[in-house]
Coordinates of C-alpha atoms in Angstrom, one line a residue:
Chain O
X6 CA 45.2 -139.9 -43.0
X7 CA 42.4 -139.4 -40.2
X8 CA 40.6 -141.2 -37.8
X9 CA 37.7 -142.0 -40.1
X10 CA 39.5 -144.0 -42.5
X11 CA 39.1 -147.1 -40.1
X12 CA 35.6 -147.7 -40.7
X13 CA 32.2 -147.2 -39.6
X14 CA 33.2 -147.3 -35.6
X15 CA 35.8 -144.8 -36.2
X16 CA 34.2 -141.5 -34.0
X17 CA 35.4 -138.2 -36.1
X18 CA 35.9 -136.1 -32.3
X19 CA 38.9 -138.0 -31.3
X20 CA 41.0 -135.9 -29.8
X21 CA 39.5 -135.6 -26.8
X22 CA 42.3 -136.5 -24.3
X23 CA 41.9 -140.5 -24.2
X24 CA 43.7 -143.1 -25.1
X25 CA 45.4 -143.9 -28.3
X26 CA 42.8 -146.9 -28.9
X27 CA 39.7 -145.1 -28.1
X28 CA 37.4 -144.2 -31.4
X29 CA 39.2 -147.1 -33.0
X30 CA 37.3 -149.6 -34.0
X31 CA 37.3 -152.7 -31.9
X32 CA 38.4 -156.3 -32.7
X33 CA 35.1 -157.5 -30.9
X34 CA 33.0 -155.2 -33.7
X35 CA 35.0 -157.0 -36.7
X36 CA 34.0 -160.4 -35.1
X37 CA 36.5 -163.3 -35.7
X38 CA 37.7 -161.4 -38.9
X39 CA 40.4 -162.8 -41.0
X40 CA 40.5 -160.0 -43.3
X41 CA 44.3 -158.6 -43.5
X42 CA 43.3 -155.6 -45.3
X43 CA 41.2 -154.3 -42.3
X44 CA 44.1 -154.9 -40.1
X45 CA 45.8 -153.0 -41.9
X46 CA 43.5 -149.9 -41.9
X47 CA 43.2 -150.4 -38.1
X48 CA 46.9 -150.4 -37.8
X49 CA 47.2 -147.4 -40.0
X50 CA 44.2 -145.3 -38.3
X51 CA 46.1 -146.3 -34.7
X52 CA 48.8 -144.9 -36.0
X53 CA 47.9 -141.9 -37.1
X54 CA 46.1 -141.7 -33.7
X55 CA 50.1 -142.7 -32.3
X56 CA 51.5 -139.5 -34.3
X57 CA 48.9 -136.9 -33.6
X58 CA 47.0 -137.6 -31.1
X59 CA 47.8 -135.7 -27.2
X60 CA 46.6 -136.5 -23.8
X61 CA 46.8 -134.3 -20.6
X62 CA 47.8 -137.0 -18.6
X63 CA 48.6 -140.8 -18.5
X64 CA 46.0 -143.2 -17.6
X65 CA 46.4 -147.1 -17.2
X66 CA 45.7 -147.9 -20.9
X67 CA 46.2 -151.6 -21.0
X68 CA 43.3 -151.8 -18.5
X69 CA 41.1 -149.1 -20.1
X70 CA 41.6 -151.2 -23.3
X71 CA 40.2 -154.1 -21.7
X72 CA 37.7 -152.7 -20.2
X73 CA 36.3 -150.8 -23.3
X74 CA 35.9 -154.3 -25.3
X75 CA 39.2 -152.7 -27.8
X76 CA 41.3 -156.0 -26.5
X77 CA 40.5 -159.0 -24.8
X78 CA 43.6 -158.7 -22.5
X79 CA 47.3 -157.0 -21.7
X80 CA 48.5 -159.1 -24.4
X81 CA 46.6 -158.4 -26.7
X82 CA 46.9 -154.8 -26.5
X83 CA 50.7 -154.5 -26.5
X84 CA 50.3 -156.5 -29.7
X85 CA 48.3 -154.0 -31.0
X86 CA 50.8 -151.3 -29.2
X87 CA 53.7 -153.0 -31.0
X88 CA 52.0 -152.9 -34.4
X89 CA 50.6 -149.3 -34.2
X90 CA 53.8 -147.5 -32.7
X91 CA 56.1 -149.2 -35.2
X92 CA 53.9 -148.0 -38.0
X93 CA 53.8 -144.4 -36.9
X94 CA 57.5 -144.8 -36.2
X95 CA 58.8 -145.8 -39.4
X96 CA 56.0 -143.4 -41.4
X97 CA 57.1 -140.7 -39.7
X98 CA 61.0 -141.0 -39.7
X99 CA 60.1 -141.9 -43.3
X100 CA 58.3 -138.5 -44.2
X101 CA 60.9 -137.2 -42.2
X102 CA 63.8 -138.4 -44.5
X103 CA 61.8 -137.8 -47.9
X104 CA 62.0 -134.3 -47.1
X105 CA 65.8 -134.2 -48.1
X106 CA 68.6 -132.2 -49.3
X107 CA 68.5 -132.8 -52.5
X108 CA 64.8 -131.7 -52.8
X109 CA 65.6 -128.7 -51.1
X110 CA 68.3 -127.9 -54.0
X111 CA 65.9 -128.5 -56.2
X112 CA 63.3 -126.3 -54.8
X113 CA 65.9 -123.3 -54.2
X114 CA 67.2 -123.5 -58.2
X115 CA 63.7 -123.7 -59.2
X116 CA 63.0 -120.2 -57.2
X117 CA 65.7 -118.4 -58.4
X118 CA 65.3 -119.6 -62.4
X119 CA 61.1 -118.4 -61.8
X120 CA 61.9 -115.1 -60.2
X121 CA 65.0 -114.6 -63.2
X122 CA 62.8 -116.1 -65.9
X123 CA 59.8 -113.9 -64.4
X124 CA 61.8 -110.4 -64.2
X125 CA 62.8 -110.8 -67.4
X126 CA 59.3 -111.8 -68.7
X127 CA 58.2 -108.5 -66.5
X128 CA 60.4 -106.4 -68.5
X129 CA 59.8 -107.1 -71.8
X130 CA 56.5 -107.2 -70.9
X131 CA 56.4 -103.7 -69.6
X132 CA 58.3 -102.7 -72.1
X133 CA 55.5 -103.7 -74.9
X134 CA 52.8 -102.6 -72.8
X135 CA 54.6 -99.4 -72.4
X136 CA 54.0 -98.7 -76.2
X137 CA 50.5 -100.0 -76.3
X138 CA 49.0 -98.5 -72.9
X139 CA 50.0 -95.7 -70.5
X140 CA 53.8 -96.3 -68.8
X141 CA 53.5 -98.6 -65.8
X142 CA 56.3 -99.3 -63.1
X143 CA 59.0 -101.1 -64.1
X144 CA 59.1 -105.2 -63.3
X145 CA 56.6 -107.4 -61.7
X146 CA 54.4 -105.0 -60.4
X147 CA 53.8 -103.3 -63.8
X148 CA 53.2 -106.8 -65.4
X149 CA 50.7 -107.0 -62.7
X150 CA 49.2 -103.9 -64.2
X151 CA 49.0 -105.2 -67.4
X152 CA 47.9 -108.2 -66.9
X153 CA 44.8 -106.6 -65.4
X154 CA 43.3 -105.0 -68.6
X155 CA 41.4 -106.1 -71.7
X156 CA 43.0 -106.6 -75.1
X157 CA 41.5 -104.9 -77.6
X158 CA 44.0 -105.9 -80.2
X159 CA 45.2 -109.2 -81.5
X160 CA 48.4 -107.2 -80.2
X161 CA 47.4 -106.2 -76.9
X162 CA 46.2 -110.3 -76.9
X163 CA 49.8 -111.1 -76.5
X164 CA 51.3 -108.1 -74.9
X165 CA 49.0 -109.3 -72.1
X166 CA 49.5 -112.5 -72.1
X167 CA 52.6 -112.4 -71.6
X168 CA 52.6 -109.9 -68.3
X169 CA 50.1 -113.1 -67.5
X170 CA 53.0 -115.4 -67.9
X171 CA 55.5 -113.6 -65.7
X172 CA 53.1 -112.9 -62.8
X173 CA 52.3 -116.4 -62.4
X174 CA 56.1 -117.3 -62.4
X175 CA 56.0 -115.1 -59.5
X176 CA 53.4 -116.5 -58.0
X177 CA 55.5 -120.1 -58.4
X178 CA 58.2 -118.5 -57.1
X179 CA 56.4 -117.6 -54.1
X180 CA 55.1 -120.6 -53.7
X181 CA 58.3 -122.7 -54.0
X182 CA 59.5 -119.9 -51.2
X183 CA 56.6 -121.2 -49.1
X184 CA 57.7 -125.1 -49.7
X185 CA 61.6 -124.3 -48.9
X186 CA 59.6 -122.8 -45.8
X187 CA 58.4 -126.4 -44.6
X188 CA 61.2 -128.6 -45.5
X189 CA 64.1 -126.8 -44.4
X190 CA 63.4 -126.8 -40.8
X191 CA 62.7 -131.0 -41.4
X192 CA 66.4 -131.3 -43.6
X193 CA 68.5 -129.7 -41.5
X194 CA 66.8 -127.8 -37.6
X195 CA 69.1 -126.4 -36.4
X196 CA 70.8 -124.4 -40.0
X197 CA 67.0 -123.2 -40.6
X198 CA 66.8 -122.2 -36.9
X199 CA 70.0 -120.3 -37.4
X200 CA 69.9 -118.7 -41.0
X201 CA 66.2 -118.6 -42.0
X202 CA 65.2 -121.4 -44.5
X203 CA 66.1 -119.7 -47.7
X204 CA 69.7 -118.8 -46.5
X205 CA 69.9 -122.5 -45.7
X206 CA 68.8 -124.0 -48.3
X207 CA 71.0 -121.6 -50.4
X208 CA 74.2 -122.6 -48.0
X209 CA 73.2 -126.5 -48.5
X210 CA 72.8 -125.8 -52.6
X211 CA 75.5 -124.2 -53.3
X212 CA 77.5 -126.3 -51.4
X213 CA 76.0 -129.2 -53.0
X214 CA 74.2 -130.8 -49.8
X215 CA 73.9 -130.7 -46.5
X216 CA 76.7 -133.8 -46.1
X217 CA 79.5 -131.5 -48.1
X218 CA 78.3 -128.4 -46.1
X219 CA 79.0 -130.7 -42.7
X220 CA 82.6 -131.1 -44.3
X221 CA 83.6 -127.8 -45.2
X222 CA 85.9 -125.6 -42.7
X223 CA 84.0 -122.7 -41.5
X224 CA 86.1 -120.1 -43.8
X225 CA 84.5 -121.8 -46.8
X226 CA 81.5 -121.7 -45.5
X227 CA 81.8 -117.8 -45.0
X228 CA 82.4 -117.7 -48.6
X229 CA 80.2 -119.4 -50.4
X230 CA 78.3 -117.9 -53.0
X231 CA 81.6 -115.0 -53.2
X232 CA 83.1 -117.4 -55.5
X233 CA 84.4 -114.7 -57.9
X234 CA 86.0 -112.0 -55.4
X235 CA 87.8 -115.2 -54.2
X236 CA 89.2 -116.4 -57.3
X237 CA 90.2 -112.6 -57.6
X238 CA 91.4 -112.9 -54.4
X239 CA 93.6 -115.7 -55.2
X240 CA 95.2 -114.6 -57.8
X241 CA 96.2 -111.5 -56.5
X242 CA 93.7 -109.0 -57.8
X243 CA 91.6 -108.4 -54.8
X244 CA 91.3 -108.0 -51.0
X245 CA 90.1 -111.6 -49.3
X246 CA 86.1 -111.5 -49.3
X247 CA 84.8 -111.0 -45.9
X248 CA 81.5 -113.0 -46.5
X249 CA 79.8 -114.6 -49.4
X250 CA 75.9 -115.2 -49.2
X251 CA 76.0 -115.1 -45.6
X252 CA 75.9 -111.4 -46.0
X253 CA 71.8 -111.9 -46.2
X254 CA 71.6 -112.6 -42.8
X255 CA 70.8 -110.1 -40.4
X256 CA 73.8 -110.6 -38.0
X257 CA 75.9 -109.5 -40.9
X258 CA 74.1 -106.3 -43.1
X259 CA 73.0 -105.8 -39.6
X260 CA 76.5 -104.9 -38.4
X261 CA 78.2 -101.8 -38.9
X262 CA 80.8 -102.0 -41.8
X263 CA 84.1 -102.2 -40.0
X264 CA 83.0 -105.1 -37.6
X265 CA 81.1 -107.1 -40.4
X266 CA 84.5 -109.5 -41.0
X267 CA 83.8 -110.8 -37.1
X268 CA 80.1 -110.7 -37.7
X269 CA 80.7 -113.2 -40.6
X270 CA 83.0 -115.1 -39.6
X271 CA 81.6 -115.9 -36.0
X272 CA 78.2 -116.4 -38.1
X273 CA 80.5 -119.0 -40.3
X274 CA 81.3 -120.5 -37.3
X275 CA 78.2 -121.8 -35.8
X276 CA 76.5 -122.1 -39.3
X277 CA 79.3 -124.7 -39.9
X278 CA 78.4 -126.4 -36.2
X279 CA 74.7 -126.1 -36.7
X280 CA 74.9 -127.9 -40.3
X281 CA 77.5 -130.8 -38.6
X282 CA 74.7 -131.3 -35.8
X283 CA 72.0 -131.7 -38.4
X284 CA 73.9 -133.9 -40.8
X285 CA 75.6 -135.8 -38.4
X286 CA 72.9 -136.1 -34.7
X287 CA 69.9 -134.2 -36.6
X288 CA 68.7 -132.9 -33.4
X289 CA 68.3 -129.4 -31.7
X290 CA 71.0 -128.2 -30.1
X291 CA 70.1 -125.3 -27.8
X292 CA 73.6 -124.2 -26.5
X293 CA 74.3 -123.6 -29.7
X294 CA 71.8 -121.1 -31.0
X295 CA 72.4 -119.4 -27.4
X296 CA 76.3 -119.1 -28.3
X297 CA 75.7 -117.1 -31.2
X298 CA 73.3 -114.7 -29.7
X299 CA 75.8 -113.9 -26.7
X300 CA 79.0 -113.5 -29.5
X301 CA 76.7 -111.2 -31.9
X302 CA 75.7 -108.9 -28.5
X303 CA 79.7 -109.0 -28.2
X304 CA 80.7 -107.9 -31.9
X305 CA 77.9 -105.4 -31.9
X306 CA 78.5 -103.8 -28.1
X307 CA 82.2 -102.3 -30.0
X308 CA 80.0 -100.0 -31.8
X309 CA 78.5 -98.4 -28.4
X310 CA 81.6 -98.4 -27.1
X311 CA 83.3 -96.8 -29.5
X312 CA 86.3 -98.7 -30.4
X313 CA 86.9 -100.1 -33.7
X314 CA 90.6 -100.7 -35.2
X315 CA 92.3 -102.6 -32.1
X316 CA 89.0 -104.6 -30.8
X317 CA 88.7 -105.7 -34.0
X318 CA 92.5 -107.1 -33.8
X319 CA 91.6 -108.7 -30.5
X320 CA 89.3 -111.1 -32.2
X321 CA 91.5 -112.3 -34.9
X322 CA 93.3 -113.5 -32.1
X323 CA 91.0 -115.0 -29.7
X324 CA 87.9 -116.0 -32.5
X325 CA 89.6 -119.2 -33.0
X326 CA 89.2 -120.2 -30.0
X327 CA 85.6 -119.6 -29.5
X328 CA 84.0 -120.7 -32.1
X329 CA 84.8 -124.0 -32.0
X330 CA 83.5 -126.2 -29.5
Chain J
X905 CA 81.5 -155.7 -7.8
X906 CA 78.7 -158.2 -6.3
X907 CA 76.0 -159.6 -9.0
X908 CA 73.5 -158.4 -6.4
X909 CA 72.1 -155.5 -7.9
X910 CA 71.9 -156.9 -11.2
X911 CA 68.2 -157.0 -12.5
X912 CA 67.4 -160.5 -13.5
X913 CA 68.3 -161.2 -17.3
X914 CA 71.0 -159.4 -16.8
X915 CA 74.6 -161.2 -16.1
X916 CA 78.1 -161.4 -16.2
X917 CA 79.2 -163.6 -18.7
X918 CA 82.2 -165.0 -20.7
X919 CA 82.1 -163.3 -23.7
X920 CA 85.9 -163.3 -25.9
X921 CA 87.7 -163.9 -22.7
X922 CA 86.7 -161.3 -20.5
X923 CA 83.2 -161.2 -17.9
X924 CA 80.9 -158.9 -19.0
X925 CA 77.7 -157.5 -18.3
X926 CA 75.1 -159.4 -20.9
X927 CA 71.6 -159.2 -22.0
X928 CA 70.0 -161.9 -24.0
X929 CA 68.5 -161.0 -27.3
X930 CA 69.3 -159.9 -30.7
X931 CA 72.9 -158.3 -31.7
X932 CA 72.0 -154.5 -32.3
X933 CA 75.3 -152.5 -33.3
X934 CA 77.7 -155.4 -33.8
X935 CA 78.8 -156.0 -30.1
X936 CA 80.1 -159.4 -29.3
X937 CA 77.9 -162.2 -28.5
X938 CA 78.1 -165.9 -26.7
X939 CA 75.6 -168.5 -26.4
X940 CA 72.8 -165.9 -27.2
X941 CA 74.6 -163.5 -24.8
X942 CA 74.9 -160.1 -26.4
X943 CA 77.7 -158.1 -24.6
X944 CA 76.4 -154.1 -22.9
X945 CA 79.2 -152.2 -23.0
X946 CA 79.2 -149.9 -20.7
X947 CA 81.1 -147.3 -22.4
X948 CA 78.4 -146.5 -24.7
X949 CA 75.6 -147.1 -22.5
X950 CA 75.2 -144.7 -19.1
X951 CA 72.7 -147.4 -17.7
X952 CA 75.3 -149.9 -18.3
X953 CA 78.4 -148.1 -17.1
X954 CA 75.6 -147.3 -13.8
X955 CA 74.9 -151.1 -13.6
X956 CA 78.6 -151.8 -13.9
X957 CA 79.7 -149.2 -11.3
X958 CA 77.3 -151.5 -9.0
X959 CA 74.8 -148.6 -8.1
X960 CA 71.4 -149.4 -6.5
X961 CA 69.2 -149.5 -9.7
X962 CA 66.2 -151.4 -8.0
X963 CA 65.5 -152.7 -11.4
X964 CA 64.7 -156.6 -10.9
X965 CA 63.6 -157.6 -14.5
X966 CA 60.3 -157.9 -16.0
X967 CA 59.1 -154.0 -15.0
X968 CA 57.6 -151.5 -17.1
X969 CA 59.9 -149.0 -18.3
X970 CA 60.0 -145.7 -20.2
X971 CA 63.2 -144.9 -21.9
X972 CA 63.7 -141.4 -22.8
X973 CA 66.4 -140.5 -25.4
X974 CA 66.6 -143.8 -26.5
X975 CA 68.9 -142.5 -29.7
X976 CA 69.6 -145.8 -32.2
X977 CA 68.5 -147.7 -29.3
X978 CA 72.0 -148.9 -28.0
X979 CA 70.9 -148.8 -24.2
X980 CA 67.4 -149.5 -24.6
X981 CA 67.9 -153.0 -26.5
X982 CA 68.9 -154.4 -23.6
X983 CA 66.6 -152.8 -21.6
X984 CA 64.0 -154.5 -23.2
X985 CA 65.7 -158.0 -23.3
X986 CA 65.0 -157.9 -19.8
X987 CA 62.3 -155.6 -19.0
X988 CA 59.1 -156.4 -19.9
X989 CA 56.8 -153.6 -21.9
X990 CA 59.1 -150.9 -22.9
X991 CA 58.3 -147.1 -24.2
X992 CA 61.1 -146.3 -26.4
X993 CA 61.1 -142.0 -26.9
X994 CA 63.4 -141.0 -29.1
X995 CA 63.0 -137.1 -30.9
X996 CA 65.4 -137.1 -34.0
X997 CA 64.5 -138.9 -37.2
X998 CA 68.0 -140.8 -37.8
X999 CA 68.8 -142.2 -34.9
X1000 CA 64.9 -143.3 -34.7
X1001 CA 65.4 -145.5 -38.1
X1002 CA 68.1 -147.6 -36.2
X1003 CA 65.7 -148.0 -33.2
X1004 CA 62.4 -149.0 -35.5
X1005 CA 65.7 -152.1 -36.4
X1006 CA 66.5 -152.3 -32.9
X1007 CA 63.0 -153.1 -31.9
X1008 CA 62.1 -155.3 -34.8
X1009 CA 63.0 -158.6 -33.0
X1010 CA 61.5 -157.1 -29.4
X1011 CA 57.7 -157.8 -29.0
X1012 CA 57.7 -155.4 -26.1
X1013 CA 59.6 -152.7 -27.4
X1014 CA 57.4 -149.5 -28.6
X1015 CA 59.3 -147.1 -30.4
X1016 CA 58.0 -143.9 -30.3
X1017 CA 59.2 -140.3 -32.2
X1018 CA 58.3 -138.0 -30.0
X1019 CA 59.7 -135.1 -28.0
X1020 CA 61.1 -136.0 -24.4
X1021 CA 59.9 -132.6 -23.2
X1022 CA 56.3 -132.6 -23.8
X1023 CA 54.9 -135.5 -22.6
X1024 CA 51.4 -134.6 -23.3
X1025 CA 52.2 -135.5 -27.1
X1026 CA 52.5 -139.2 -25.7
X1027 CA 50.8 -139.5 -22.3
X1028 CA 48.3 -140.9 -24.8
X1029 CA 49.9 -143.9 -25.4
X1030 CA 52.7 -144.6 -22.5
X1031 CA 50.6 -146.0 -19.2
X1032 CA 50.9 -144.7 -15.7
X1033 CA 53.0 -146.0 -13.0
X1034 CA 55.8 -147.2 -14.8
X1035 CA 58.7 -149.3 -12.6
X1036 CA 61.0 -147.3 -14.0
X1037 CA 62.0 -143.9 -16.0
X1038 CA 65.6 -144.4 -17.9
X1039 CA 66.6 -140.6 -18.9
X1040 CA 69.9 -140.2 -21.1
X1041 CA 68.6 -137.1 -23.0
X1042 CA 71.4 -134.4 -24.4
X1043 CA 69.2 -131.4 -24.2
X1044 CA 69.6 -128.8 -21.9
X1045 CA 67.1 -129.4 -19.2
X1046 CA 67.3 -132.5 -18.3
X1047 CA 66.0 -132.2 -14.6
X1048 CA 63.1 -130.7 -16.4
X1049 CA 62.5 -133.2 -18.5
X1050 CA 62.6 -135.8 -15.5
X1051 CA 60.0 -133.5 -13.6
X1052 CA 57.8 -133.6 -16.3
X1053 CA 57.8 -137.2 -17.3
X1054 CA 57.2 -137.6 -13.4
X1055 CA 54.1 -138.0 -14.1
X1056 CA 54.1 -141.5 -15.5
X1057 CA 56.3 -142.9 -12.7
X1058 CA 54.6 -145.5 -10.3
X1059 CA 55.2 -143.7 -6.5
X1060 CA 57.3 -146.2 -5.5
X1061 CA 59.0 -146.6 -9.0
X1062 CA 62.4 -145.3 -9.6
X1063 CA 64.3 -142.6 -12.3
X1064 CA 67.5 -143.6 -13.5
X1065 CA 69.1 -140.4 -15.0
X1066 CA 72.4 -139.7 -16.6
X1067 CA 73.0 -136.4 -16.4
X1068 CA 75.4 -134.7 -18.8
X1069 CA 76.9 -131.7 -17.6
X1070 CA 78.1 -130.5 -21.2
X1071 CA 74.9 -130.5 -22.5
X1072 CA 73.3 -127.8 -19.8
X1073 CA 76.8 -125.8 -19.5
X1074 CA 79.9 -126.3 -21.5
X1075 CA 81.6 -123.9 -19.7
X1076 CA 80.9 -124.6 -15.9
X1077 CA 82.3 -126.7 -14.1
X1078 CA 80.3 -129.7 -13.7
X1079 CA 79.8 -130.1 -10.1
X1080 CA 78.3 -126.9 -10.2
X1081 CA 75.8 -128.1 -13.0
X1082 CA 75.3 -131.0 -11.4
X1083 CA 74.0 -129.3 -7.9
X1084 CA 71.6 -127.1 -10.2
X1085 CA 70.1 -130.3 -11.9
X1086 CA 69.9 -131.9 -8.3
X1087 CA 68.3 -129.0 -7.0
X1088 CA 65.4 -129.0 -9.6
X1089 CA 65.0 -132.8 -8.9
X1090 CA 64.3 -132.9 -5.9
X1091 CA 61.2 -130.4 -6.1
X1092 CA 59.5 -133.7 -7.5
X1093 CA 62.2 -136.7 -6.5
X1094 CA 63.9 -138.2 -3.2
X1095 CA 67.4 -139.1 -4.5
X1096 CA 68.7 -142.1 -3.3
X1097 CA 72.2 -142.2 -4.5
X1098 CA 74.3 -140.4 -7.0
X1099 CA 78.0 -141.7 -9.0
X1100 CA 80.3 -139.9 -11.2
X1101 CA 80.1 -142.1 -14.5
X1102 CA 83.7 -140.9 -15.1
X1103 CA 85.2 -143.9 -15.8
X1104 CA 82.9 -144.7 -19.1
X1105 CA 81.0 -141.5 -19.7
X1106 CA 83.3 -138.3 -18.6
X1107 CA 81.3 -135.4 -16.8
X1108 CA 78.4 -137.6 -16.2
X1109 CA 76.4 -138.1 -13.3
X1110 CA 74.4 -141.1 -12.6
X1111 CA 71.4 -140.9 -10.5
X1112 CA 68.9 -142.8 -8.9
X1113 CA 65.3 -141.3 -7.5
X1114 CA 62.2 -141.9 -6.5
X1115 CA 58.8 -139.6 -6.4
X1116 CA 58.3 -137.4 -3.1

């Protein structure tokens, strides 16, 4: 997808603040062509042009197209317009939209079998190499050790081998962290912007999309992933959970124990709003991201001021109120 | 209520019993049509409920537009039934794949996904001196953005701006947001006439500008 793939008139330095046309090639260069399959290129080249290109100012295009021999007149060139802007339209929404939910379940399952498949390779690992070489740290790290020296043994063959094994799984894992990285911001803005991607794609997997996260009260949402203390909960054996995997985020372990229950549940809040925007508008909402910050500076000014039993009553009271829009 | 300030292609017509401002072109989202008359209802269109409250758009039919936040492309169909070349900015993906249908049947409709508040990402492709700069963007900001895209506005063209006071402060009260959005305009605008769009769009103020 660059410039170059329209042909021989295609100039590589582009980007140089013109016109979306300019270093495409030019209908006059084809002559009368009739073949569709260079159209096509053309359209796809202007396109890309459409998607990436910038300028530091407008200019009067349609004339600058004339003039430059691209079109023959205004017509022509919001034909060309219409073709080209249409194309990078629809490819982009479409990249857009192949980055979806359910790859980003699969790509946060896959992570967390590699880095439990690859600890427990790490182990056994260490633990072989353990009777074989001098003691190395436990997990990953000591694999890594391992899997640094040369066998000398058909035994030492495997025992190494194996270390290999679990330290690329880690490296997989890492690198499935890095693609969770790219897509989540594209599946759902303003979650990612909120939660980081991995605690969003975790919200969004375990709550088996981002369409049933949209549709869950906040409450469950503060839950998820506490599955077990809820059930306990339930049935009588336990206090109520006060957050599930939401704990991971900073607003949350970041908080001092006794005001964590607002922490989570204000973070519940506009985690629930912020996964509604994306599923149902999928744009950025600002006022939103801003809401949270002023709440959190809230919750956490109790601790300076030293309160703690009855301001934590006051929200019980009033949190309903503000965290719904 | 006079047809006067209604840009050519644009009328009042009988459509299911009741006179309504129409557009001809393709249905988009299912609104009633008649005789190739596709209703604009101006309940879910700010530049309809602005043409509808009768305000001095100085749109005449045939201009150059750029529409930004044109969402599923509701509003900016029928801009572009009777406009002539029409830049079509919308940022988010979904609402973009109803536009790319939208402007399927429009020869002269350029949709574009791209954000409203850097225009350098498409002052490559949208011309200068524009007739006319449609706004209905729910970002905070939106004078901003206006001052920005000023740039592609012919000096004696005009911005036609719904301003949404919800989306800069929930909590204010919106006459106060509006004065603050009014305020930044007019660093790069002359506004020549504001109207509460209360009766369609609540806490919504239409406005019409010009460049300095």
């Amino acid at each position: 997808m660059s410039d170059t793939d329209a042909g021989p008139d295609a100039n590589a330095a582009s980007d140089g603040g013109g016109g979306w046309f300019e270093a495409l090639p030019s209908d006059a260069a084809d002559g009368n062509d009739i073949e569709t399959e260079s159209d096509d290129d053309a359209t796809a080249a202007a396109a890309a042009r459409i998607r990436d290109g910038t300028a530091p100012a407008p200019d009067d295009w349609p004339a600058r197209a004339v003039e430059s021999g691209f079109v023959d007149d205004a017509d022509e060139y919001y034909d060309r317009l219409k073709a080209a802007t249409t194309r990078a339209t629809r490819d982009a929404v479409r990249e857009r939209e192949r980055a979806d939910d359910a790859q980003l379940i699969h790509a946060v399952r896959a992570m967390d079998d590699c880095e439990r498949v690859a600890n427990e390779l790490a182990e056994r690992a260490v633990e072989w190499g353990g009777s074989l070489f001098d003691e190395v740290d436990p997990g990953i790290e000591g694999a890594r050790e391992i899997a640094a020296r040369e066998p000398e043994s058909e035994v030492e063959r495997r025992a190494i081998s194996l270390a290999e094994r679990a330290v690329e799984l880690d490296g997989e894992r890492a690198a499935l962290a890095e693609t969770i990285g790219r897509i989540a911001p594209a599946v759902a803005p303003n979650l990612t912007e909120m939660a980081e991607s991995e605690l969003a794609a975790r919200l969004i997997a375990l709550a088996g999309g981002l369409d049933p996260l949209a549709k869950k009260p906040s409450g469950t949402v503060q839950v998820l992933g506490a599955e077990d203390a809820l059930f306990a909960h339930l049935s009588g054996r336990a206090p109520s959970p006060k957050h599930g995997i939401i704990y991971t985020h900073e607003f949350v372990r970041g908080t001092r124990p006794e005001d964590r229950g607002s922490a989570a549940r204000a973070l519940a809040g506009k985690l629930t709003l912020a996964a509604r925007a994306d599923h149902y508008a999928g744009e950025r909402r600002e006022r939103l991201h801003a809401d949270l910050r002023e709440r959190m500076a809230t919750i956490r000014a109790r601790a300076d001021d030293g309160g703690t039993s009855d301001g934590a009553d006051d929200e019980a009271t009033t949190d309903g109120g503000t965290d719904d829009e | 209520m006079s047809d006067a300030a209604l840009p050519d292609g644009v009328e009042r017509r009988e459509i299911d019993g009741t006179r309504r401002l129409a557009t001809r072109g393709e249905p988009v989202y299912g609104e009633p049509t008649a005789d190739g008359w596709r209703a604009w209802n101006p309940e879910r269109s700010k530049l309809g409920g602005m043409l509808e409250l009768g305000l001095e758009t100085g749109l005449t039919g045939g201009e150059t537009v750029l529409y930004l936040g044109a969402a599923s492309g509701t509003t900016v169909s029928h801009v572009a039934d009777f406009a002539g070349p029409t830049y079509a900015v919308e940022f988010a993906p979904r609402p973009a794949r109803d536009l790319l249908d939208a402007a399927a049947s429009r020869d002269r409709l350029f949709p574009l996904l791209k954000d409203a508040r850097k225009p350098e990402t498409y002052a490559h492709v949208v011309e200068t001196d524009v007739d006319a700069i449609v706004q209905d963007v729910a970002t905070r900001g939106q004078s901003d953005v206006a001052v920005r895209n000023a740039e592609f506005l012919a000096d004696d063209g005009r911005l036609l701006l719904a301003i949404k006071a919800r989306s800069e402060d929930v909590t204010a009260d919106p006459e106060t947001v509006f004065e603050g959005a009014l305020d930044r305009l007019r660093e790069t605008y002359e506004i020549l006439e504001t109207r509460r769009l209360d009766r369609y769009h609540e806490d919504h103020l239409g406005v019409v500008a010009t460049p300095r």
